[in-house]
């Protein structure tokens, strides 16, 4: 992108084509740093040094290459107060055309809202090649450039349904944000790496690189091996086949707040993400020791992915599946090293209400319910009946009245 | 009656003759059983009600689910040892001392026809249709408590061991045995916890005659009036056998009673809190 801009600028030697005033002519007025429009506040000053240091200045571009309405031979100076907006498409035709189809352009059209044009992201007279650290579109700068608007609730209010209290800059705290901004990795993705730069479209648009159908390809640009396993797996195949219920990357990993998968908090949370679709499975999982302990926050024992794998998920009938008859024992043995075939025939998703799946479980659960209800029915009644009698006994004792207790009445004396 | 009436035996009974009911061994055994049972419930219930709002808190008090799991095994070992000691002593009484009356008769905990008639008589008494049955050493509800714990030891203890050493037992039993063990362990534990913390507490301690607690399991002795009134058949039998004198003991001293009450109140408080949390979770559908 940087190279493209540079080549374009170099390949369009402005001064040769443009007529009109030379840069020095313009700067004879505009180098006054106090210069403002007649209406007052808006500065129209240009810092000659900054322009000279910019990629356009360095390439010898003329002011009128962008401020094209001043290029006409008959322009009189001082020029009109209101000029046409500086245009970029003289050189950057493709980028401008892409932008025209973006959400930024669409958001700007109807109500003139401050959605990004070229200058919002690239700057104006001081545009530096994105290879330079000072550039607003430098690999490590793009996040803060985007967040100038996207973290400002006045410009970009949080989406309805966003988790309350979520920081608009939560990308910075994600594994990607951390790799980019703290670890400074040039391979870490910035906003544009996933969303594209000029033709940013809404994620729901199939043309978006972050659309649920296209996301595996986008994520796979870096996470190549993961996406290969995912695409072979049942989720990937269903997604590719157009099943709208099939999960894409972000359904499990989220999009901006992606947390390192090795962390306990994420592993505990992603169980819920699996359970959003696999309801009976999460219910039965939660009735096992694995599910109980992970529900209490420890993920040192099996989560969904421990047995089913995270990306290479296949139906258990498929020999490639980690829970297939062929591979199940080895899967158990990852943690239970001395597990036997008998051990591995445990049903981790038994359903006490499903007799056909596991009759022993069904009848055991039924018997335990019967026992619980039976014991409490009898002793509940027993206690309820005893309470008033016991109360009466206590009162009889407390008042010291009542003579011989009933149990000692002579007609009850029997040899024991 | 030898004493101005006060159901809270002992509080103002400092001069009354007492009779030994539980020896030191049994009292310590009950103490160990009580401690391990409370420990097991506190470290086990958060798993059973893992999505109740209090589960993480209680689990956290015991160091999180994995440390609590270790403590659960420590308390389990303590309870198994308690049960083994009880069984050992029982075997000694039966096979070595050849004590009559352990397996049958008025001093045996084995259910007998008289328990059925006493239970029916007691129910009639509840309804005002008859006198209180003339109980002997063990009443039917005490026998139920005993055998419920006995059964629970086998069921919860057995299933617990299966779940503790799955790789070992997996060599001998099919996988569904672990499924069954998991259900049985949780459901039977739920039954045990709710039963002990409500019915046993009521029968033994909280019913108005005994409220707030019956210290006999800690002091080991029962006041004469209470023995004569609540277990007239035992009193009559001991009198007939001429054994009363041998069992007579001075009343427990004040410090003993205070300690008993403190221990008892703590256990009852923990138990009632646990049962309240359990009922809350059950009602909320967790």
mmCIF file of C-alpha atoms in Angstrom, chain A residues 104 113-116 120 143-159 166-172:
data_model
loop_
_atom_site.group_PDB
_atom_site.id
_atom_site.type_symbol
_atom_site.label_atom_id
_atom_site.label_comp_id
_atom_site.label_asym_id
_atom_site.label_seq_id
_atom_site.Cartn_x
_atom_site.Cartn_y
_atom_site.Cartn_z
ATOM 1 C CA UNK A 104 -17.272 5.048 5.705
ATOM 2 C CA UNK A 113 -21.737 12.399 9.674
ATOM 3 C CA UNK A 114 -18.009 12.510 10.298
ATOM 4 C CA UNK A 115 -17.222 9.092 8.842
ATOM 5 C CA UNK A 116 -13.716 8.775 7.529
ATOM 6 C CA UNK A 120 -9.252 11.343 8.507
ATOM 7 C CA UNK A 143 -5.276 0.868 15.591
ATOM 8 C CA UNK A 144 -4.982 4.247 17.249
ATOM 9 C CA UNK A 145 -5.928 5.982 13.981
ATOM 10 C CA UNK A 146 -9.139 3.948 13.730
ATOM 11 C CA UNK A 147 -9.848 4.320 17.445
ATOM 12 C CA UNK A 148 -9.747 8.122 17.168
ATOM 13 C CA UNK A 149 -13.303 7.741 15.874
ATOM 14 C CA UNK A 150 -14.199 4.204 16.895
ATOM 15 C CA UNK A 151 -13.460 4.777 20.568
ATOM 16 C CA UNK A 152 -15.406 8.038 20.614
ATOM 17 C CA UNK A 153 -18.996 7.286 21.573
ATOM 18 C CA UNK A 154 -20.101 10.649 20.138
ATOM 19 C CA UNK A 155 -18.885 9.661 16.683
ATOM 20 C CA UNK A 156 -19.285 5.921 16.887
ATOM 21 C CA UNK A 157 -21.818 4.867 19.523
ATOM 22 C CA UNK A 158 -21.485 1.281 20.835
ATOM 23 C CA UNK A 159 -23.480 -1.246 18.852
ATOM 24 C CA UNK A 166 -16.996 -3.044 27.464
ATOM 25 C CA UNK A 167 -14.226 -0.631 26.716
ATOM 26 C CA UNK A 168 -14.287 0.731 23.165
ATOM 27 C CA UNK A 169 -10.550 0.106 23.120
ATOM 28 C CA UNK A 170 -10.884 -3.521 24.195
ATOM 29 C CA UNK A 171 -9.023 -4.559 21.058
ATOM 30 C CA UNK A 172 -5.899 -3.174 22.717
#
